[in-house]
Amino acid sequence: MAAAGAEARGAWCVPCLVSLDTLQELCRKEKLTCKSIGITKRNLNNYEVEYLCDYKVVKDMEYYLVKWKGWPDSTNTWEPLQNLKCPLLLQQFSNDKHNYLSRVKKGKAITLNNNKTLKPAIAEYIVKKAKQRIALQRWQDELNRRKNHKGMIFVENTVDLEGPPSDFYYINEYKPTPGISLVNEATFGCSCTDCFFEKCCPAEAGVLLAYNKNQQIKIPPGTPIYECNSRCQCGPDCPNRIVQKGTQYSLCIFRTSNGCGWGVKTLVKIKRMSFVMEYVGEVITSEEAERRGQLYDNKGITYLFDLDYESDEFTVDAARYGNVSHFVNHSCDPNLQVFNVFIDNLDTRLPRIALFSTRTINAGEELTFDYQMKGSGDTSSDSVDYSPAKKRVRTVCRCGAVTCRGYLN
Ligand SMILES: C[S@@+](CC[C@H](N)C(=O)[O-])C[C@H]1O[C@@H](n2cnc3c(N)ncnc32)[C@H](O)[C@@H]1O
Ligand SMILES: [Zn+2]
Ligand SMILES: [Zn+2]
Ligand SMILES: [Zn+2]
């Protein structure tokens, strides 16, 4: 965003730089001399418009109140419209104004006071929206810095003023709690020259190879996946290495408009029966899950995922530590299905949990799984941990499926 006052007066102006006039004004307000901050062409780059806060008309001239990036609100300045060169920020200002008006159902209401200044409630909303946008962008950057897979993570909220969650930490893999050890070295590795045709790791475990040549899962739900591991002779292109490569698709954590809070949608088409993401969190004992279950409210409880493949000693708690799967909502007619996976850890009490598409999922579609199918795939088992002491408060399901069971739990 550029403010080109200087340009209008024939002085130089580079996109994203502030006019010399404005700079001097900033210095005056901050009680700095231009010399003390060493004004040169180069460090004029420090003056970038962060967002637009307000609007007014004076003598038929339009002005916007500018928040300068890296400078406190006290240094905000009114800039005439012709000095503002960034169409994106102007567009956002206008969009936010219209959103506010449509929300308060006064679409045609006058937005300016008699003295031709914007109504304070509108300006307040626009500033909140701008701050939210910055916070969400920062969070998105952080998620992408932390993730270790190919697919990008986007964050979007066009619904309300909710910002990033305050107590959520992104992790890529299980985080064992003290006392739980996750063995990360397999005891067996194959020596196949072609893992697709030979007796490979799945055969060793007495099961079928989980994938076809197109990297799609071909085994029925409830059957475990045994992938090739670090002891295997095969390379990274082995057809039996899918979950271990992580999410390949660009996904978006978005604010749902049906009151479900955050949800996850795919930004690209996902083929049926394809690996989408892993469910990760803290690995805790079932006793600890019982304890946390009592502390958690209804929402917290929905993050507990019992590892009940062969035993029920452990639970994954994705409430505070998790990946994108933390934000995946429930549906009674889901497009993701849970599978138990063994790679470097062959301990059947501690399978990894992978979510595969059950059908083609188009770009823009929300991803969902059935919370009652967590783990074993048995709908009759209550895999979400409810303490007998805690009265079961049922959450009304908003999945909207024809076959909706009415409740999440
Ligand atoms: C594992 S979290 C999913 C992410 C969550 N929406 C968020 O904003 O962080 C589960 C919580 O999301 C909401 N939720 C998920 N699926 C839902 C559904 N089908 N109907 C209503 N609420 C749902 C409930 O509040 C539930 O406790
Ligand atoms: Zn192998
Ligand atoms: Zn292999
Ligand atoms: Zn439902």
Coordinates of C-alpha atoms and ligand atoms in Angstrom, one line a residue:
M1 CA 0.0 0.0 0.0
A2 CA 1.4 3.3 -1.0
A3 CA 0.6 6.8 0.2
A4 CA 1.7 9.0 -2.6
G5 CA 1.3 12.5 -1.3
A6 CA 4.8 13.3 -2.2
E7 CA 4.2 12.1 -5.7
A8 CA 1.3 14.5 -6.1
R9 CA 3.7 17.3 -5.1
G10 CA 6.3 16.2 -7.6
A11 CA 8.5 14.5 -5.0
W12 CA 9.5 10.9 -5.4
C13 CA 7.3 8.0 -4.3
V14 CA 7.9 4.3 -4.5
P15 CA 5.0 1.9 -4.0
C16 CA 4.4 1.0 -0.4
L17 CA 6.3 4.1 0.8
V18 CA 4.7 6.9 2.7
S19 CA 4.8 10.5 1.5
L20 CA 7.5 12.7 3.0
D21 CA 4.8 14.9 4.5
T22 CA 3.3 12.0 6.4
L23 CA 6.7 10.8 7.5
Q24 CA 7.4 14.2 9.0
E25 CA 4.0 14.1 10.7
L26 CA 4.8 10.6 12.2
C27 CA 8.1 11.9 13.5
R28 CA 6.5 14.9 15.0
K29 CA 3.9 12.8 16.9
E30 CA 6.6 10.3 18.1
K31 CA 8.7 13.3 19.1
L32 CA 11.5 12.1 16.9
T33 CA 13.4 14.2 14.4
C34 CA 13.8 12.9 10.9
K35 CA 17.5 12.8 11.6
S36 CA 17.1 10.7 14.7
I37 CA 15.5 7.9 12.7
G38 CA 17.8 8.6 9.8
I39 CA 15.4 9.2 6.9
T40 CA 16.8 7.8 3.8
K41 CA 15.1 6.3 0.8
R42 CA 15.9 2.8 2.0
N43 CA 14.4 3.0 5.5
L44 CA 11.3 4.8 4.2
N45 CA 10.4 1.2 3.5
N46 CA 9.4 1.0 7.2
Y47 CA 6.3 3.0 6.5
E48 CA 3.7 0.7 5.1
V49 CA 0.0 1.0 5.4
E50 CA -1.2 -1.9 7.6
Y51 CA -5.0 -1.2 7.3
L52 CA -7.5 1.5 7.0
C53 CA -9.4 2.4 10.1
D54 CA -11.9 5.1 9.3
Y55 CA -13.3 7.4 6.6
K56 CA -14.5 11.0 6.3
V57 CA -15.4 13.6 3.7
V58 CA -14.0 17.1 4.2
K59 CA -14.8 19.8 1.6
D60 CA -15.8 17.1 -0.9
M61 CA -12.5 15.4 -0.5
E62 CA -12.5 11.8 0.8
Y63 CA -10.0 10.8 3.5
Y64 CA -9.1 7.5 5.1
L65 CA -7.5 7.1 8.5
V66 CA -4.3 5.0 8.0
K67 CA -2.8 2.6 10.5
W68 CA 0.9 2.4 9.8
K69 CA 2.6 -1.0 10.1
G70 CA 4.9 -1.2 13.1
W71 CA 3.7 2.1 14.5
P72 CA 1.2 2.7 17.4
D73 CA -2.4 3.8 16.8
S74 CA -1.4 7.3 18.1
T75 CA 0.5 7.8 14.9
N76 CA -2.5 7.1 12.6
T77 CA -2.9 9.8 10.0
W78 CA -5.7 10.9 7.6
E79 CA -4.7 10.4 4.0
P80 CA -6.6 11.7 1.0
L81 CA -8.0 9.0 -1.2
Q82 CA -5.8 9.9 -4.1
N83 CA -2.8 9.1 -2.0
L84 CA -3.9 5.5 -1.4
K85 CA -2.6 3.2 -4.0
C86 CA -3.6 -0.2 -2.8
P87 CA -6.9 -1.3 -4.2
L88 CA -6.9 -4.4 -2.0
L89 CA -7.0 -2.5 1.3
L90 CA -9.7 -0.1 -0.1
Q91 CA -11.7 -3.1 -1.3
Q92 CA -11.4 -4.8 2.1
F93 CA -12.5 -1.6 3.9
S94 CA -15.6 -1.4 1.6
N95 CA -16.4 -5.1 1.9
D96 CA -16.1 -5.0 5.7
K97 CA -18.4 -1.9 5.8
H98 CA -21.0 -3.7 3.7
N99 CA -20.7 -6.9 5.7
Y100 CA -21.3 -4.9 8.9
L101 CA -24.4 -3.2 7.4
S102 CA -25.9 -6.4 6.1
R103 CA -25.3 -8.0 9.5
V104 CA -27.1 -5.3 11.4
K105 CA -29.8 -5.5 8.7
K106 CA -29.6 -1.9 7.8
G107 CA -28.3 -2.4 4.4
K108 CA -29.5 0.9 3.1
A109 CA -28.8 2.9 6.3
I110 CA -26.7 6.1 6.1
T111 CA -23.2 5.3 6.9
L112 CA -22.0 8.8 7.5
N113 CA -22.9 11.2 10.3
N114 CA -24.1 14.7 9.6
N115 CA -20.5 15.9 9.8
K116 CA -19.6 13.4 7.1
T117 CA -17.7 11.1 9.3
L118 CA -18.2 7.3 9.4
K119 CA -20.5 6.1 12.2
P120 CA -18.2 4.9 15.0
A121 CA -19.7 1.4 15.3
I122 CA -18.9 0.8 11.6
A123 CA -15.3 2.0 12.0
E124 CA -14.9 -0.1 15.1
Y125 CA -16.1 -3.2 13.3
I126 CA -13.7 -2.5 10.4
V127 CA -10.8 -2.2 12.7
K128 CA -11.7 -5.4 14.5
K129 CA -12.0 -7.2 11.2
A130 CA -8.6 -5.8 10.1
K131 CA -6.9 -7.0 13.4
Q132 CA -8.6 -10.4 13.0
R133 CA -7.2 -10.7 9.5
I134 CA -3.7 -10.0 10.7
A135 CA -4.0 -12.4 13.6
L136 CA -5.3 -15.2 11.3
Q137 CA -2.6 -14.6 8.7
R138 CA 0.0 -14.9 11.5
W139 CA -1.5 -18.1 12.7
Q140 CA -1.7 -19.5 9.1
D141 CA 2.0 -18.6 8.7
E142 CA 2.8 -20.4 12.0
L143 CA 0.9 -23.5 11.0
N144 CA 2.7 -23.7 7.7
R145 CA 6.1 -23.2 9.5
R146 CA 5.3 -26.1 11.9
K147 CA 3.7 -28.6 9.5
N148 CA 6.0 -31.2 8.0
H149 CA 3.9 -32.3 5.1
K150 CA 3.4 -31.1 1.5
G151 CA -0.1 -29.8 1.6
M152 CA -0.5 -26.1 2.6
I153 CA -2.8 -25.0 5.4
F154 CA -5.0 -22.0 4.9
V155 CA -7.1 -20.1 7.5
E156 CA -10.3 -18.2 6.6
N157 CA -13.1 -16.5 8.6
T158 CA -15.7 -14.7 6.6
V159 CA -18.4 -15.4 9.2
D160 CA -17.6 -13.7 12.5
L161 CA -14.9 -12.0 14.5
E162 CA -13.4 -15.1 16.0
G163 CA -9.6 -15.1 15.9
P164 CA -7.1 -18.0 16.3
P165 CA -7.8 -20.4 19.1
S166 CA -5.9 -19.4 22.2
D167 CA -4.8 -22.7 23.6
F168 CA -3.9 -24.9 20.6
Y169 CA -0.5 -26.0 19.7
Y170 CA 0.3 -27.6 16.3
I171 CA 2.1 -30.9 16.3
N172 CA 2.9 -33.4 13.5
E173 CA 2.9 -36.6 15.4
Y174 CA 1.7 -38.2 18.6
K175 CA 3.0 -36.4 21.8
P176 CA 3.3 -39.1 24.4
T177 CA 2.7 -38.0 28.0
P178 CA 5.2 -39.0 30.7
G179 CA 5.3 -42.7 31.3
I180 CA 4.2 -43.7 27.7
S181 CA 6.9 -44.7 25.3
L182 CA 6.3 -44.8 21.6
V183 CA 8.7 -47.2 20.0
N184 CA 9.9 -45.6 16.9
E185 CA 11.8 -48.4 15.4
A186 CA 10.2 -51.4 13.8
T187 CA 11.4 -54.9 14.7
F188 CA 10.8 -56.2 11.2
G189 CA 11.6 -54.7 7.7
C190 CA 11.0 -56.3 4.3
S191 CA 13.6 -56.9 1.7
C192 CA 11.3 -56.9 -1.3
T193 CA 12.4 -55.7 -4.7
D194 CA 8.7 -54.9 -5.5
C195 CA 6.5 -54.4 -2.4
F196 CA 3.4 -54.4 -4.5
F197 CA 3.8 -58.0 -5.7
E198 CA 6.0 -59.7 -3.1
K199 CA 5.2 -60.8 0.4
C200 CA 5.8 -57.6 2.2
C201 CA 5.3 -56.0 5.6
P202 CA 1.4 -56.5 5.6
A203 CA 1.9 -60.3 4.9
E204 CA 4.3 -60.5 7.8
A205 CA 1.4 -59.1 10.0
G206 CA -1.1 -61.5 8.4
V207 CA -3.0 -58.9 6.5
L208 CA -3.3 -57.7 2.9
L209 CA -1.5 -54.8 1.3
A210 CA -3.8 -51.8 2.0
Y211 CA -3.3 -49.9 -1.3
N212 CA -3.8 -50.3 -5.0
K213 CA -1.5 -48.9 -7.6
N214 CA -3.2 -45.5 -7.5
Q215 CA -2.5 -45.1 -3.8
Q216 CA -6.1 -45.7 -2.9
I217 CA -7.1 -47.8 0.1
K218 CA -8.6 -51.1 -1.0
I219 CA -9.1 -52.9 2.4
P220 CA -12.4 -52.6 4.3
P221 CA -12.7 -50.3 7.4
G222 CA -11.6 -52.1 10.5
T223 CA -8.7 -53.8 8.8
P224 CA -5.2 -52.5 9.9
I225 CA -2.7 -50.9 7.6
Y226 CA 0.9 -52.1 7.8
E227 CA 3.2 -49.8 5.9
C228 CA 6.8 -50.3 5.0
N229 CA 9.1 -48.8 7.6
S230 CA 12.6 -47.6 8.3
R231 CA 14.0 -51.1 8.3
C232 CA 12.6 -52.0 4.9
Q233 CA 14.9 -52.2 1.9
C234 CA 12.5 -50.3 -0.4
G235 CA 12.8 -46.7 -1.2
P236 CA 10.4 -43.7 -0.8
D237 CA 8.5 -44.5 -3.9
C238 CA 7.4 -47.9 -2.5
P239 CA 3.6 -48.2 -3.0
N240 CA 3.2 -49.2 0.6
R241 CA 4.3 -45.8 2.0
I242 CA 1.3 -43.5 2.0
V243 CA 0.3 -42.3 5.5
Q244 CA 4.0 -41.7 6.4
K245 CA 4.3 -39.1 3.6
G246 CA 1.7 -36.9 5.3
T247 CA -1.1 -34.8 3.9
Q248 CA -0.6 -34.0 0.2
Y249 CA -3.6 -31.7 -0.2
S250 CA -4.0 -28.0 0.5
L251 CA -6.6 -27.7 3.2
C252 CA -8.3 -24.7 4.8
I253 CA -9.4 -24.3 8.4
F254 CA -12.5 -22.1 8.0
R255 CA -15.3 -20.7 10.1
T256 CA -18.5 -22.6 9.4
S257 CA -21.7 -20.7 8.9
N258 CA -23.9 -23.3 10.6
G259 CA -22.7 -22.7 14.1
C260 CA -20.1 -25.6 14.2
G261 CA -17.2 -23.2 14.9
W262 CA -14.1 -24.0 12.9
G263 CA -14.2 -26.7 10.3
V264 CA -11.8 -28.0 7.6
K265 CA -12.4 -27.9 3.8
T266 CA -10.2 -29.2 1.0
L267 CA -9.0 -26.6 -1.6
V268 CA -8.4 -29.3 -4.2
K269 CA -10.3 -32.3 -5.4
I270 CA -9.6 -35.5 -3.5
K271 CA -9.9 -38.9 -5.2
R272 CA -12.0 -41.5 -3.4
M273 CA -10.3 -43.8 -1.0
S274 CA -7.3 -41.5 -0.6
F275 CA -5.3 -40.7 2.5
V276 CA -6.2 -37.2 3.7
M277 CA -4.7 -36.6 7.1
E278 CA -3.6 -38.3 10.3
Y279 CA -5.4 -37.7 13.7
V280 CA -2.7 -36.7 16.2
G281 CA -2.7 -35.4 19.7
E282 CA -1.3 -36.2 23.2
V283 CA -1.2 -39.9 23.9
I284 CA -2.6 -40.5 27.4
T285 CA -3.7 -43.5 29.4
S286 CA -7.4 -44.4 29.6
E287 CA -7.3 -43.4 33.3
E288 CA -6.0 -40.0 32.4
A289 CA -8.7 -39.8 29.6
E290 CA -11.3 -40.6 32.3
R291 CA -9.9 -37.8 34.5
R292 CA -9.7 -35.3 31.6
G293 CA -13.1 -36.3 30.4
Q294 CA -14.5 -35.2 33.8
L295 CA -12.8 -31.8 33.5
Y296 CA -13.7 -31.2 29.9
D297 CA -17.0 -29.7 28.8
N298 CA -18.9 -31.3 26.0
K299 CA -16.7 -29.8 23.4
G300 CA -13.5 -30.9 25.0
I301 CA -14.7 -34.5 25.2
T302 CA -15.1 -34.6 21.5
Y303 CA -11.3 -34.4 21.1
L304 CA -10.7 -37.7 23.0
F305 CA -10.2 -40.5 20.6
D306 CA -9.8 -44.0 22.2
L307 CA -7.2 -46.2 20.6
D308 CA -9.4 -49.3 20.9
Y309 CA -8.0 -51.3 18.0
E310 CA -7.0 -54.3 20.2
S311 CA -6.9 -52.9 23.7
D312 CA -8.3 -49.8 25.4
E313 CA -5.2 -48.8 27.3
F314 CA -4.6 -45.5 25.5
T315 CA -6.5 -42.5 24.2
V316 CA -5.5 -39.6 21.9
D317 CA -6.4 -36.2 23.2
A318 CA -6.3 -33.6 20.5
A319 CA -7.8 -30.8 22.6
R320 CA -4.6 -28.7 23.1
Y321 CA -2.1 -30.4 20.9
G322 CA -3.1 -31.5 17.4
N323 CA -2.9 -30.9 13.7
V324 CA -5.6 -29.9 11.2
S325 CA -7.7 -32.9 12.3
H326 CA -8.4 -31.0 15.6
F327 CA -10.7 -28.8 13.5
V328 CA -12.5 -31.6 11.5
N329 CA -16.2 -31.6 12.4
H330 CA -18.6 -34.6 12.8
S331 CA -21.1 -35.7 10.2
C332 CA -23.5 -38.6 10.4
D333 CA -22.8 -39.0 6.6
P334 CA -19.1 -38.3 6.6
N335 CA -16.6 -38.2 3.7
L336 CA -13.7 -39.5 5.8
Q337 CA -13.2 -42.9 7.3
V338 CA -10.8 -43.9 10.1
F339 CA -8.1 -46.6 9.7
N340 CA -5.5 -47.9 12.2
V341 CA -2.0 -47.7 10.9
F342 CA 1.3 -49.4 11.9
I343 CA 4.6 -48.1 10.5
D344 CA 7.6 -47.9 12.8
N345 CA 5.6 -48.6 15.9
L346 CA 4.2 -52.2 15.7
D347 CA 2.7 -52.1 19.2
T348 CA -1.0 -52.9 18.6
R349 CA -2.0 -50.9 21.6
L350 CA -0.8 -47.8 19.9
P351 CA -1.9 -47.6 16.3
R352 CA -1.7 -44.4 14.3
I353 CA -5.0 -43.0 13.1
A354 CA -5.4 -42.1 9.5
L355 CA -8.4 -40.5 7.8
F356 CA -9.2 -41.6 4.2
S357 CA -11.8 -40.2 1.8
T358 CA -14.8 -42.5 1.4
R359 CA -15.7 -40.9 -1.9
T360 CA -14.5 -38.1 -4.3
I361 CA -14.4 -34.9 -2.4
N362 CA -14.6 -31.7 -4.5
A363 CA -12.6 -28.6 -3.9
G364 CA -14.4 -26.4 -1.4
E365 CA -16.2 -29.3 0.3
E366 CA -16.0 -29.6 4.1
L367 CA -14.2 -32.7 5.4
T368 CA -16.0 -34.7 8.1
F369 CA -15.8 -38.0 9.9
D370 CA -18.2 -39.8 12.2
Y371 CA -17.2 -39.2 15.8
Q372 CA -19.0 -42.3 16.9
M373 CA -16.9 -44.4 14.5
K374 CA -13.6 -43.4 16.2
G375 CA -11.3 -46.3 16.5
S376 CA -13.0 -49.7 15.9
G377 CA -15.6 -48.6 13.4
D378 CA -18.2 -50.0 15.8
T379 CA -21.1 -47.6 16.1
S380 CA -22.6 -49.3 19.1
S381 CA -19.5 -48.6 21.2
D382 CA -19.3 -45.3 23.0
S383 CA -15.7 -44.4 22.0
V384 CA -16.1 -40.8 23.3
D385 CA -15.2 -41.0 26.9
Y386 CA -18.0 -40.1 29.2
S387 CA -17.4 -40.5 32.9
P388 CA -20.3 -42.2 34.6
A389 CA -20.1 -39.5 37.2
K390 CA -20.7 -36.8 34.6
K391 CA -24.2 -36.4 33.3
R392 CA -24.1 -36.9 29.6
V393 CA -25.1 -33.7 28.0
R394 CA -25.9 -34.3 24.4
T395 CA -24.8 -32.0 21.7
V396 CA -27.3 -31.4 18.9
C397 CA -25.8 -32.4 15.6
R398 CA -25.8 -29.8 12.8
C399 CA -24.4 -32.0 10.1
G400 CA -27.5 -31.6 8.0
A401 CA -27.3 -35.1 6.5
V402 CA -30.6 -36.9 5.6
T403 CA -29.4 -39.7 7.8
C404 CA -28.5 -37.4 10.7
R405 CA -28.8 -39.2 14.1
G406 CA -29.7 -35.9 15.8
Y407 CA -26.8 -35.8 18.3
L408 CA -23.0 -35.9 18.3
N409 CA -22.9 -38.3 21.2
Ligands
LIG1 C1 -13.2 -31.8 17.5 S1 -14.0 -30.3 17.5 C2 -14.1 -29.8 15.9 C3 -13.6 -28.4 15.7 C4 -14.5 -27.3 16.3 N1 -15.6 -27.0 15.4 C5 -13.7 -26.0 16.6 O1 -14.2 -24.9 16.3 O2 -12.6 -26.1 17.1 C6 -15.6 -30.8 18.0 C7 -16.6 -29.7 18.3 O3 -17.1 -29.0 17.1 C8 -18.5 -28.9 17.2 N2 -19.1 -29.8 16.2 C9 -18.4 -30.6 15.4 N3 -19.3 -31.3 14.6 C10 -20.5 -30.8 14.9 C11 -21.8 -31.1 14.4 N4 -22.0 -32.0 13.4 N5 -22.8 -30.4 14.9 C12 -22.6 -29.5 15.9 N6 -21.4 -29.2 16.4 C13 -20.4 -29.8 15.9 C14 -18.9 -29.3 18.6 O4 -18.8 -28.1 19.4 C15 -17.8 -30.2 19.0 O5 -17.7 -30.4 20.4
ZN2 ZN 8.3 -53.2 3.8
ZN3 ZN 8.1 -51.2 0.6
ZN4 ZN -25.7 -35.5 12.2

